[in-house]
Coordinates of C-alpha atoms in Angstrom, one line a residue:
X34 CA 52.5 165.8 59.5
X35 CA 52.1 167.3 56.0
X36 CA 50.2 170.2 54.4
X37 CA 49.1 171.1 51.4
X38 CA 46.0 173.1 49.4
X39 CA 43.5 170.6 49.2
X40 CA 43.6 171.4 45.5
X41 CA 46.7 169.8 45.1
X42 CA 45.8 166.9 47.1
X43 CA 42.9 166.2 44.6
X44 CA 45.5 166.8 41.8
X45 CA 47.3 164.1 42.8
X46 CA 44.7 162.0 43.8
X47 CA 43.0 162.0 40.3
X48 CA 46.9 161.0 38.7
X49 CA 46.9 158.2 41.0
X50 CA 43.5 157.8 39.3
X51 CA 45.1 157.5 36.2
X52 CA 43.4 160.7 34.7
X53 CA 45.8 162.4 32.2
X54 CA 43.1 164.3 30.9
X55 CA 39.9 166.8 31.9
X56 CA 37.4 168.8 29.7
X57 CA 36.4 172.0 30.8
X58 CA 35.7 175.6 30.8
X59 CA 37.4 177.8 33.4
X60 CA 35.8 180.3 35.2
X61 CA 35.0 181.6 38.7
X62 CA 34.5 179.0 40.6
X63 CA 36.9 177.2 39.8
X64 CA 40.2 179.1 39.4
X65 CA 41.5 178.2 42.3
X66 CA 41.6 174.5 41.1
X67 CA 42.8 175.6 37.6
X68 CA 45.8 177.1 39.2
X69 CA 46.5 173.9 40.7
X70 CA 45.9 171.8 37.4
X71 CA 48.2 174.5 35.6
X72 CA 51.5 173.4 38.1
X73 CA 50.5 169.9 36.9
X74 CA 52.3 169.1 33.7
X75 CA 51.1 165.0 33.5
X76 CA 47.2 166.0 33.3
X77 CA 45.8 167.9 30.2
X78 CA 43.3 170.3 30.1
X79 CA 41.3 170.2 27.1
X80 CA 39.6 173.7 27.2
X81 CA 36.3 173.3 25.1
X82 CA 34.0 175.9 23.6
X83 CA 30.8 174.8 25.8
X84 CA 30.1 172.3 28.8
X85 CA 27.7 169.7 27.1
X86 CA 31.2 169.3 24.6
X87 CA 33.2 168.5 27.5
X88 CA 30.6 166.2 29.2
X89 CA 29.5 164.2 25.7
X90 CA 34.0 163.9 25.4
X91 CA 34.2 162.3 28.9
X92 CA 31.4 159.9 28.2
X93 CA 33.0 159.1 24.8
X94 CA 36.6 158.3 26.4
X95 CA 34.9 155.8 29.1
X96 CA 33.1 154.4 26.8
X97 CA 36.1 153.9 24.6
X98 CA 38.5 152.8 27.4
X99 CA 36.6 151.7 30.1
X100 CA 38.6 154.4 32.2
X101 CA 36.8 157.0 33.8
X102 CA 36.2 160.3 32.0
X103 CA 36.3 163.3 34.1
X104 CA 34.9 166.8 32.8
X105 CA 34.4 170.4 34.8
X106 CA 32.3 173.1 35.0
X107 CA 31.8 176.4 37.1
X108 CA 27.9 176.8 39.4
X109 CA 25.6 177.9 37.7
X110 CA 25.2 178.1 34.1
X111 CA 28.7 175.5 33.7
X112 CA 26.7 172.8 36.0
X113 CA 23.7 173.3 33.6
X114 CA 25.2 172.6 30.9
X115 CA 27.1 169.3 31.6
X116 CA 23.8 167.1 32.1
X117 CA 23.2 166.2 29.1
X118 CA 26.6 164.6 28.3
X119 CA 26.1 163.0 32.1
X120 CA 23.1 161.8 31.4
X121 CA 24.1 160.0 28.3
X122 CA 26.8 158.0 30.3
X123 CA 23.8 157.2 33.0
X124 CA 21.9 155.8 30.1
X125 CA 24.9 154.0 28.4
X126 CA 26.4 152.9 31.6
X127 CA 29.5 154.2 31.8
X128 CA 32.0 156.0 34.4
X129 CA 32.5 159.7 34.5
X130 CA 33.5 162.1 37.0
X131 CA 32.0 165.9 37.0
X132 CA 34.0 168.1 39.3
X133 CA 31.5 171.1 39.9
X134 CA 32.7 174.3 41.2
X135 CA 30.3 176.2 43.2
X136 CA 29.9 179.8 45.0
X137 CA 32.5 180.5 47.9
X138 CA 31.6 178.6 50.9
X139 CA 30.2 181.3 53.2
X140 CA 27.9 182.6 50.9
X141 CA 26.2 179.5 49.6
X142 CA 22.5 179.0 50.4
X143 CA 22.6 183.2 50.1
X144 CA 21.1 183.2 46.4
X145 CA 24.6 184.5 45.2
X146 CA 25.7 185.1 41.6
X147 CA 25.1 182.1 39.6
X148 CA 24.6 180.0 42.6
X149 CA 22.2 177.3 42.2
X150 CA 20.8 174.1 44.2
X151 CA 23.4 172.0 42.5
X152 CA 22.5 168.9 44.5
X153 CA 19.1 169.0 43.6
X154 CA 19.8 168.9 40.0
X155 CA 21.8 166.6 39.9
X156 CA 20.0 164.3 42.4
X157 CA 18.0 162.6 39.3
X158 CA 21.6 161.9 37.1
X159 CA 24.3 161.2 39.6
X160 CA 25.0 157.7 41.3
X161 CA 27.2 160.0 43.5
X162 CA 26.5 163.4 44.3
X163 CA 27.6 165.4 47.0
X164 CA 29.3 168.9 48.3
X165 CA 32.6 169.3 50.4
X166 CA 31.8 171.1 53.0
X167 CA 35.2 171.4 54.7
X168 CA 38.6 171.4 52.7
X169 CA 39.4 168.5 55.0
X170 CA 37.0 166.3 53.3
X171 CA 37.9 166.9 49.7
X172 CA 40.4 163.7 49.2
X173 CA 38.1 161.2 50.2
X174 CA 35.0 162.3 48.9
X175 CA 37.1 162.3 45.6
X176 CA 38.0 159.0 46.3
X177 CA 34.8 157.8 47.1
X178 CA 33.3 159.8 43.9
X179 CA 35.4 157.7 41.4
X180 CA 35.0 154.6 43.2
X181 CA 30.9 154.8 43.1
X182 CA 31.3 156.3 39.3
X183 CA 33.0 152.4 38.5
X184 CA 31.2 150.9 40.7
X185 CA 27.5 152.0 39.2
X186 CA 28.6 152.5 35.8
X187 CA 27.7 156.2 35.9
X188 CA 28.3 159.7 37.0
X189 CA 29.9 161.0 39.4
X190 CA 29.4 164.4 40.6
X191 CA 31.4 166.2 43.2
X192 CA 31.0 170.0 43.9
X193 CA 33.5 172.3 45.2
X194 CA 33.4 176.2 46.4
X195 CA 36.1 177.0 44.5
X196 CA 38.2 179.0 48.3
X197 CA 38.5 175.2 49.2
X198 CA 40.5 174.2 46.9
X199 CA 43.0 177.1 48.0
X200 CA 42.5 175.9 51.5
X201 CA 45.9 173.9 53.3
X202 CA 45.1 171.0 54.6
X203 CA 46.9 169.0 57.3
X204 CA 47.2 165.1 57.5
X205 CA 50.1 162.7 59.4
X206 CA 48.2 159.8 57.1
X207 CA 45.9 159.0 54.4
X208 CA 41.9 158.1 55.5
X209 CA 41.0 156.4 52.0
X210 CA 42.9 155.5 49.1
X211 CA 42.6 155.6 45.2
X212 CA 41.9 152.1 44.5
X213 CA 38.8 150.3 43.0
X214 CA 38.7 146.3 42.8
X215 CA 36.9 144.5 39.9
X216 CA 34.7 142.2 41.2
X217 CA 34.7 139.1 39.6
X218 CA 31.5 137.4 38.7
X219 CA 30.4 133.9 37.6
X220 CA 27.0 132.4 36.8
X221 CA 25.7 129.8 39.7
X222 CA 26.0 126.3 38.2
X223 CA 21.9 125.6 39.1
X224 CA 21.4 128.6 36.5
X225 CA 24.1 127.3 34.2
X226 CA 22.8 124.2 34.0
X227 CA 19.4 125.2 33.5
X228 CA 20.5 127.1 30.4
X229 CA 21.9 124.1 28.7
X230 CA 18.9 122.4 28.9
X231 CA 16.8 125.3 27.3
X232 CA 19.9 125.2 24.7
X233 CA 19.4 120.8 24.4
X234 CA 15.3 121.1 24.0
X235 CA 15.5 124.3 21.7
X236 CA 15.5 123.9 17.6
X237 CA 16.0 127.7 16.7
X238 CA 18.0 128.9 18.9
X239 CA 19.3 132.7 18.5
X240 CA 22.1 134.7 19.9
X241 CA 21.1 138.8 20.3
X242 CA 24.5 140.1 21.7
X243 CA 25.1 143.7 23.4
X244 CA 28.6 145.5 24.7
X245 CA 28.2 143.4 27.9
X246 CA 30.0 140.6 25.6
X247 CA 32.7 143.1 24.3
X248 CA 35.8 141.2 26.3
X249 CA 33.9 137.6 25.2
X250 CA 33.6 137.6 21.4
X251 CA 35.8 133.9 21.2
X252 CA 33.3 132.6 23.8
X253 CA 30.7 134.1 22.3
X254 CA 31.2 132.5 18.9
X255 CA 32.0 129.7 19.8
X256 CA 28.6 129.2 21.4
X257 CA 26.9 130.6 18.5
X258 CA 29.1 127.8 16.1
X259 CA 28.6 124.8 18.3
X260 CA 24.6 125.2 18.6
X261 CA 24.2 126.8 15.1
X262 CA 22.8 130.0 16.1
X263 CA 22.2 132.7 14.3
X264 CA 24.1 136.3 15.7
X265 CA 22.6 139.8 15.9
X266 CA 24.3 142.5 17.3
X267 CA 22.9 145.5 19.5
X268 CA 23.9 148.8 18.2
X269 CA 26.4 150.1 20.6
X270 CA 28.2 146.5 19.9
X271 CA 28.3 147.2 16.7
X272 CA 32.2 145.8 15.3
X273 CA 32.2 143.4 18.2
X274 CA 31.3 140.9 16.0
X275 CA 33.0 140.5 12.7
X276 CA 30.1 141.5 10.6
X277 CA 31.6 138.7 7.8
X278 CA 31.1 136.4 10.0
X279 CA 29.1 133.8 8.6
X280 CA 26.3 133.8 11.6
X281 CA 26.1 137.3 11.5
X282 CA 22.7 138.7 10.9
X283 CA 22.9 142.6 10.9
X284 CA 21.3 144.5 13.7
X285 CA 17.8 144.2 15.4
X286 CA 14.5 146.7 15.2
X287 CA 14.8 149.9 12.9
X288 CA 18.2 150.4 12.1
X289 CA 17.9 146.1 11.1
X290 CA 17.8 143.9 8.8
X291 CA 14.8 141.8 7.4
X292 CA 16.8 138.4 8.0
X293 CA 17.5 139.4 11.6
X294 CA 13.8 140.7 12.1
X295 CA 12.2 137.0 10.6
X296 CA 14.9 134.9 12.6
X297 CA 13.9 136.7 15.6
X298 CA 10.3 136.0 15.2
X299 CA 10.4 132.2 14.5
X300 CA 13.4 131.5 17.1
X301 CA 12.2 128.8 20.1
X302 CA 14.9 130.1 22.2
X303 CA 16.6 133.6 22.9
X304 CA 19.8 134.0 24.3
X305 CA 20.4 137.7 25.7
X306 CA 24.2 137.9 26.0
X307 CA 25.1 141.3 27.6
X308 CA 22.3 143.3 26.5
X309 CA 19.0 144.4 27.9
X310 CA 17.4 145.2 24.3
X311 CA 14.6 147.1 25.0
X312 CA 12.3 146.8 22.3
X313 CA 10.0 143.8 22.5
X314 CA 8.2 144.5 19.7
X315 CA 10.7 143.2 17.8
X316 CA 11.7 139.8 20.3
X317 CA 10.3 136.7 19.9
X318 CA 6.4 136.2 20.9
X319 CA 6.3 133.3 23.3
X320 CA 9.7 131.7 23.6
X321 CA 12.2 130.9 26.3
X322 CA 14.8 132.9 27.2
X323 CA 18.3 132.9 28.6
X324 CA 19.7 136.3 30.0
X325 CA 23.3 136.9 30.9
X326 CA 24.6 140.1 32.3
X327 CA 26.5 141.2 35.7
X328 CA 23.4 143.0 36.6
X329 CA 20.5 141.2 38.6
X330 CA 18.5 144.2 38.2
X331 CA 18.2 143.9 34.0
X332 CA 17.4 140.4 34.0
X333 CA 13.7 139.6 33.1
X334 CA 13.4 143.9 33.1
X335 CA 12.4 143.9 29.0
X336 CA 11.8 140.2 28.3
X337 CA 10.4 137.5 30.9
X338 CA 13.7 135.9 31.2
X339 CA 13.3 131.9 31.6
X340 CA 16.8 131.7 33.3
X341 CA 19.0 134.4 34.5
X342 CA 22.5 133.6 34.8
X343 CA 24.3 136.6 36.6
X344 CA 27.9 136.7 35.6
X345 CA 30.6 137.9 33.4
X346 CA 29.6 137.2 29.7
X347 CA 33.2 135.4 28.8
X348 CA 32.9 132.6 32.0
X349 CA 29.4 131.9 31.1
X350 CA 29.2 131.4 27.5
X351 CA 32.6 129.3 27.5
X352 CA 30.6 127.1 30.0
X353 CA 27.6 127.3 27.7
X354 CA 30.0 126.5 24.6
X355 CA 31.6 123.7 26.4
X356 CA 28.6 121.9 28.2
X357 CA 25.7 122.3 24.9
X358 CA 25.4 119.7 22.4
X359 CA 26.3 120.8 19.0
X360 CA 23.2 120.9 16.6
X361 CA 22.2 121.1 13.1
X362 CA 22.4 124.2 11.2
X363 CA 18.9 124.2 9.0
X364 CA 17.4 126.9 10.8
X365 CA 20.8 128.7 10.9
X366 CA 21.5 127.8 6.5
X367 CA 17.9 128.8 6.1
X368 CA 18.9 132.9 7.4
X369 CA 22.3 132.5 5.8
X370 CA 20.6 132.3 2.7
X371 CA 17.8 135.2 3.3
X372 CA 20.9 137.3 4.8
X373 CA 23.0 137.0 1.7
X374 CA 20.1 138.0 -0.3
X375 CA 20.2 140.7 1.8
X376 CA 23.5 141.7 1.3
X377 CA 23.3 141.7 -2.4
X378 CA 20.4 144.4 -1.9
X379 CA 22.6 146.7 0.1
X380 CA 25.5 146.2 -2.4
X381 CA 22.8 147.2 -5.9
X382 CA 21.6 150.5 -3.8
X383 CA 25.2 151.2 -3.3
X384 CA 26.1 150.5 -6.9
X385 CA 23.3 152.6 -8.3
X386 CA 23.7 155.0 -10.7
X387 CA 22.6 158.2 -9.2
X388 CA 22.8 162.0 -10.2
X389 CA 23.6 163.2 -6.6
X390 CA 24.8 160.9 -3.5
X391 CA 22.6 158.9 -1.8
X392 CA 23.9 157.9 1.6
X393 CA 24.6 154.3 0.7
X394 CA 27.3 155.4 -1.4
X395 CA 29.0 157.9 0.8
X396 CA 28.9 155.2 3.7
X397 CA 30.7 152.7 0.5
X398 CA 33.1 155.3 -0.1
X399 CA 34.1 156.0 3.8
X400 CA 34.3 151.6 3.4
X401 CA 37.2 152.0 1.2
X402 CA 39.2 154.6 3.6
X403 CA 38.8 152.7 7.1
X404 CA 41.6 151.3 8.5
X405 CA 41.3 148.2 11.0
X406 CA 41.3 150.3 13.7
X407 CA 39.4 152.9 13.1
X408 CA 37.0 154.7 15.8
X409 CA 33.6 155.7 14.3
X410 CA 32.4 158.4 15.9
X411 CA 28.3 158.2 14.9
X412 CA 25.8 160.7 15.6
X413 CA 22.0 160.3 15.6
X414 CA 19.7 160.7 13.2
X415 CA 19.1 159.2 10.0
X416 CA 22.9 158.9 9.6
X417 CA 22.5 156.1 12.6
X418 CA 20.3 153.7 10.5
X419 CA 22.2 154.7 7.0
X420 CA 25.6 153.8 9.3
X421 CA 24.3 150.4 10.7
X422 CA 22.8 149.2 7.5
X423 CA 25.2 149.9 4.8
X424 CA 29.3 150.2 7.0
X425 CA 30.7 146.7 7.9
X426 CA 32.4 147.1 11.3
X427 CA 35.1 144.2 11.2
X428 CA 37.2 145.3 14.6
X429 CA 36.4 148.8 14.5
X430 CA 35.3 150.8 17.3
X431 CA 31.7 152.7 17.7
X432 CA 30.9 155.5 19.9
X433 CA 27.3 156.9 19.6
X434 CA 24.8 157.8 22.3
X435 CA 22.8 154.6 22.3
X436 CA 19.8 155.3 24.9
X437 CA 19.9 158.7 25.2
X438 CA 19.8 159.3 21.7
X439 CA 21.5 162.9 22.1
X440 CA 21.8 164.4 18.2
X441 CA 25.2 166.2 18.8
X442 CA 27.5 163.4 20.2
X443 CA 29.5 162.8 17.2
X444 CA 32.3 165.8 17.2
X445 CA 32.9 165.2 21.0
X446 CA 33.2 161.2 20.4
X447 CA 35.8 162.3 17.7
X448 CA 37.4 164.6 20.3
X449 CA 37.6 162.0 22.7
X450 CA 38.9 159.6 20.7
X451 CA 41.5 161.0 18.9
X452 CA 43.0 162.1 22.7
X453 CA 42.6 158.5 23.8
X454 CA 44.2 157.3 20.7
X455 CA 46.2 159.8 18.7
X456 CA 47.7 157.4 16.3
X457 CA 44.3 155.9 15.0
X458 CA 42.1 156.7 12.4
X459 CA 38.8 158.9 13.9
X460 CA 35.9 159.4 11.6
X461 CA 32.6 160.8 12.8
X462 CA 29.5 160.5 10.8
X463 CA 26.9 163.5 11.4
X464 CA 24.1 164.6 9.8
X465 CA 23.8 168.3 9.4
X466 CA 21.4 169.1 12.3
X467 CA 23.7 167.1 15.0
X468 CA 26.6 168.9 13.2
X469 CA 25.1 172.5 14.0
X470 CA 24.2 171.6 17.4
X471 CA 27.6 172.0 18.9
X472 CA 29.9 172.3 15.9
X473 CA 31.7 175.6 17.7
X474 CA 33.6 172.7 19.2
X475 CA 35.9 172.1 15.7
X476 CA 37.8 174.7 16.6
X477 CA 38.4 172.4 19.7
X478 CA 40.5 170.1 17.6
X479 CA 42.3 172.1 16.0
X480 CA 43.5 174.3 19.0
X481 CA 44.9 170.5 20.3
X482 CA 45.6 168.9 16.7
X483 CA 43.8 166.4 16.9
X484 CA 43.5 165.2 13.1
X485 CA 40.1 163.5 12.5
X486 CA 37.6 163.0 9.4
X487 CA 34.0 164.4 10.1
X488 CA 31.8 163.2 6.8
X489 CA 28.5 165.2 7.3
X490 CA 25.5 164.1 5.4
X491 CA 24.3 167.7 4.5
X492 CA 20.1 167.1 2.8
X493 CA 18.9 170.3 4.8
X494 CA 16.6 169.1 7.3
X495 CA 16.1 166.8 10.3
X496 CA 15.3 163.8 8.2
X497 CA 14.4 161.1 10.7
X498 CA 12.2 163.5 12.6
X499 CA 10.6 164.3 9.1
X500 CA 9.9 160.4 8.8
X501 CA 8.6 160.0 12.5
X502 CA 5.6 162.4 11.5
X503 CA 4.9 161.4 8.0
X504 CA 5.0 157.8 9.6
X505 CA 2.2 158.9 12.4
X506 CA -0.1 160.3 9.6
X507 CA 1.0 163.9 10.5
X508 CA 2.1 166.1 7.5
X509 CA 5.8 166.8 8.2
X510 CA 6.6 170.5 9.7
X511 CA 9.6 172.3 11.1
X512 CA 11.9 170.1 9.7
X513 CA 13.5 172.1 7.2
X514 CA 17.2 173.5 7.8
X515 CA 19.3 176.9 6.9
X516 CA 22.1 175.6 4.4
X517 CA 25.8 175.8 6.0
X518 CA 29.3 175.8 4.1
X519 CA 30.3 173.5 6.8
X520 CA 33.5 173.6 4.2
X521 CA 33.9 177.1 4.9
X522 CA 33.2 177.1 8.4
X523 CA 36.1 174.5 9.0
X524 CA 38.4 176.7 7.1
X525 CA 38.1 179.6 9.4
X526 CA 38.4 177.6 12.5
X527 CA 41.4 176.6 11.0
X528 CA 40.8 173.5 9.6
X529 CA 40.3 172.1 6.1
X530 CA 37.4 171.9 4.5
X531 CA 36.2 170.0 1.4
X532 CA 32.6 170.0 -0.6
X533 CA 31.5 166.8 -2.2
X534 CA 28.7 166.7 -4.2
X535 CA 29.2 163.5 -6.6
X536 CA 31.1 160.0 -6.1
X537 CA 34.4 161.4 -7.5
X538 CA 34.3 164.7 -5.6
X539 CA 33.9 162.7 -2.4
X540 CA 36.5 159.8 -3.2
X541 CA 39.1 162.7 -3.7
X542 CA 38.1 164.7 -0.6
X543 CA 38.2 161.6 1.7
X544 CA 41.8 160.7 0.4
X545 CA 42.9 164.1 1.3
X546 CA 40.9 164.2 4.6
X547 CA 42.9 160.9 5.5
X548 CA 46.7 162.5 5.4
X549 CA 45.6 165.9 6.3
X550 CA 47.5 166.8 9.6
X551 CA 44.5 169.2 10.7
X552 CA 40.5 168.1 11.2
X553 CA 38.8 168.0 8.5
X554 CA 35.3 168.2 7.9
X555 CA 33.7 167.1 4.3
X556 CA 30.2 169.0 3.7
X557 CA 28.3 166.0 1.1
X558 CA 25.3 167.0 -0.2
X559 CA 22.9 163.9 -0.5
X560 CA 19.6 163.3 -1.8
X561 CA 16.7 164.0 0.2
X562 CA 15.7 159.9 0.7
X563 CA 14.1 158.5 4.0
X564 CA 16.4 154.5 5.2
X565 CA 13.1 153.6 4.9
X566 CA 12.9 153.7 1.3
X567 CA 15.6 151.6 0.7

C-alpha cells in the first residue's frame, strides 16, 4: 500500500504521458496542483498572459507533433477563456488536454465565487468531459481523458476542485494505465479494387490532398506520377507536397490558383486523399470520386463519394500506385502549362516596382530568409491568402487555424513551436488585427527566450472583412484600425523591434530578426490592396 496527494499522482501520470510541458495561468483553483507541478522539475510551466494563449499554444504543439497539448485554467473566468483555443483543435482534429480547476468540492453547486456549470459548457467542445468527484478517481479519469483526447482527435477536458488535488490517496495497485495504442487501418480490398477501376476508366484524373496524407507523401506521389494526375493541396497541408513539384497545382477555392480551379472543374475523376474539403462549389460538377481517410463518418459527408476506402492514406495509395495502370499525361501537360503561366504572374507582382510594399513582396523577401525547416506560424486574414499564393513551402511546416478560422492564432503557434522545436527557425505571419488580438502574449516569449520572427503586415484595417462586404454589395464599415508601433511595443516587452516600410528597410530588418537571440517582431507597412486584385 502506497499514498500520495492525488496531485502528484496526476503529475506523474501526465510524465508517463510524455507531457514536458503545460500552459497556464495560476490561480485559485488550482494552487494546490501548481504546488505539485512546482516539485516537478521535468514538466515546464509556460505561464501565459491570458487562457485563449495557452489553449491556441496547446492546439499548435499537437498539431505540430501529433502529441497531446495540455493547457490549464482556474473556474470561472480561466474555463471561459480556453474555448476558443479548444474549439479550434475540435475543428482541426487534434489532441489536447484542458485540466480545469473548479470551486472546492463542498461548495460546488452553491453559486460560489467564480463557480460556473463547467460541464455544461463544455458539453458542445469536449470529446471527454467530466468532474472528479472523489480524489480517488483522479488517476484514471486522467488516464481515460488523454486516451479519448487521441482517440477522437480532440479535447479533452478534465475539472478538478482544486482541495483534491491536496487530498492523499491510497492504492496497493494501479486500476488503469497511461497507454494509448494506434490502431492500424487498411482499406478493404472490394473498395480497393473498386478504386482502381474508377482510376482505369478515368481520363482526367485529379489528386486534392489534405494533412490526412502527411506520413504518405512518397505513396502519394507516386500515385499522382504513375496516373498523371494533377496535385492540389488543402491549406493546412500546405509544404506536404513540394510545391516545385512538377504536378503541383497550388491550393483549391479562395486562397487558389486559376490552374487548380479549371483542372478541378474539367477532371472525370476526384481522388480525396486525407481531406474532407468542404467547399463544393469549387469540386468537380458530376464526376466520380474516390475518398480515403480513417474516418467512415467524412466519407461521402461534402462530396457523394463513389468509393470510400477507410484506411491509413500511406497503405492505400501505395496499393493504388502499384495496382493502376500508368496513363498519358495530356490532361496533366495541358495544367503544367496554364500553372507555369501562373507562376510567372506571381513572380511579375512580386517584381514590381512599387513605392510602398505590397504583400507579394514582403512574402518574397521572408522566401529568401526560410530555412528548410522552418515552422510558419500563419494567422487569418488576408495574410492567409497573400501566404498560400505567393510563399513556396518545400518541407516546411504550417500551423494556422484551418476551420475555425480564429484571427489570433499566429503568436501562440510561434510559441508553441519554438518550445517544441527550440533549434528551428519560427516565423509567424500576422496581419495587424490578429496581432492586436492577443499580442500581450510577446512578452510570453521573451520571459522563456524563445527567439522567433513575427512579420506583421500593418495596412490599418481588417482587410479581408473589408473585401467580404464590398464583395456582397455592402459599402465597407468598421473596418478601419488605430495605428500601433508594434516596433515599439516589442521593445518594452523586451524584445526587438524593427519598422520596415520599403524593400530594403525590410531585407535588413529580417536579417537581423534571423540572429537576434530575443523575439522579434517587424511592423511593415503595406499598401492598402485586396489578394483579389492581384
Amino acid at each position: 500500500m502506497f499514498e500520495h496527494k492525488a496531485g502528484a499522482y496526476a503529475v506523474d501520470l501526465l510524465k508517463e504521458w510524455g507531457v514536458d510541458h503545460l500552459y497556464g495561468m495560476p490561480g485559485d483553483s488550482i494552487n494546490e496542483f501548481m504546488e505539485e507541478l512546482r516539485k516537478e522539475e521535468s514538466i515546464r510551466f509556460i505561464q501565459i498572459r491570458h487562457e485563449e494563449t495557452g489553449a491556441l499554444a496547446a492546439a499548435a504543439y499537437s498539431k505540430l507533433t501529433g502529441k497531446i497539448g495540455v493547457c490549464m485554467s482556474i473556474a470561472g473566468p480561466g474555463a471561459v477563456h480556453l474555448q476558443n483555443g479548444l474549439y479550434d483543435a475540435k475543428k482541426d482534429k487534434t489532441p489536447v488536454l484542458a485540466i480545469v480547476g473548479q470551486v472546492e468540492s463542498e461548495k460546488v453547486g452553491t453559486d460560489n465565487f467564480q463557480e460556473l456549470k463547467l460541464e455544461s459548457m463544455f458539453e458542445d467542445v469536449a470529446v471527454y468531459n467530466r468532474r472528479v468527484q472523489q480524489a480517488e478517481q483522479l488517476p484514471d479519469m486522467l488516464n481515460q481523458a488523454i486516451r479519448t483526447a487521441y482517440a477522437e482527435k480532440g479535447p479533452a477536458v478534465l475539472i478538478v476542485s482544486d482541495d483534491l488535488f491536496s487530498t492523499n490517496i491510497k492504492r496497493d495497485k494501479e486500476i488503469s494505465s497511461p497507454v494509448y495504442s494506434m490502431p492500424k487501418i487498411r482499406g478493404a480490398e472490394e473498395d480497393l479494387l473498386k478504386a482502381a477501376d474508377l482510376i482505369s476508366a478515368s481520363n482526367r484524373p485529379i489528386i486534392l490532398a489534405g494533412k490526412g496524407a502527411k506520413h504518405a507523401v512518397p505513396e502519394l506521389l507516386a500515385l499522382a506520377e504513375k496516373i498523371k494526375a494533377p496535385l492540389i493541396a488543402s491549406l493546412p497541408s500546405k509544404g506536404m507536397i513540394p510545391e516545385s513539384h512538377p504536378h503541383y497545382l497550388g491550393h483549391l477555392g479562395q486562397l487558389g490558383t486559376e490552374p487548380a480551379k479549371e483542372a478541378m472543374k474539367e477532371a472525370d475523376l476526384l481522388v480525396l486523399a486525407g481531406t474532407a474539403y468542404p467547399y463544393r462549389d469549387y469540386l468537380p460538377e458530376d464526376a466520380p470520386a474516390i475518398q480515403i481517410d480513417v474516418e467512415p463518418r467524412v466519407i461521402g459527408k461534402y462530396y457523394p463519394s463513389t468509393v470510400g476506402i477507410v484506411s491509413e492514406a500511406k497503405s492505400a495509395l501505395s496499393w493504388l500506385a502499384e495496382h493502376s495502370r500508368e496513363k498519358e499525361g495530356r490532361y496533366l501537360g495541358e495544367f503544367q502549362e496554364k500553372q507555369q503561366k501562373w507562376n510567372e504572374q506571381l513572380q511579375e507582382d512580386i517584381q514590381q516596382q512599387t513605392e510602398t510594399l505590397q504583400p507579394p513582396q514582403v512574402l518574397a523577401e521572408i522566401q529568401q530568409v526560410l530555412e528548410k525547416d522552418a515552422v510558419i506560424s500563419l494567422d487569418v486574414g488576408s495574410v492567409t491568402i497573400w501566404t498560400a499564393r505567393y510563399m513556396k513551402l518545400d518541407g516546411q511546416a504550417l500551423l494556422t487555424s484551418a476551420w475555425l478560422a480564429t484571427m489570433g492564432c499566429a503568436l501562440p503557434g510561434a510559441i508553441a513551436a519554438k518550445i517544441a522545436y527550440p533549434d528551428r527557425q519560427v516565423i509567424g505571419i500576422i496581419g495587424d488585427g490578429g496581432f492586436s488580438m492577443g499580442m500581450q502574449d510577446f512578452v510570453t516569449a521573451v520571459k522563456y527566450c524563445l527567439p522567433m520572427t513575427l512579420v506583421i503586415f500593418n495596412n490599418q484595417k481588417i482587410q479581408l472583412i473589408e473585401h467580404e462586404q464590398q464583395e456582397i454589395g455592402n459599402e465597407p464599415t468598421n473596418v478601419e484600425l488605430g495605428n500601433i508601433d508594434f516596433a515599439a511595443f516589442a521593445a518594452a516587452c523586451g524584445g526587438v523591434g524593427y519598422t520596415a516600410k520599403t524593400k530594403a528597410e525590410l531585407k535588413e530588418a529580417l536579417a537581423k530578426a534571423k540572429d537576434a537571440t530575443k523575439p522579434a517582431v517587424i511592423d511593415v507597412y503595406v499598401e492598402d490592396i485586396s489578394p483579389e486584385t492581384k
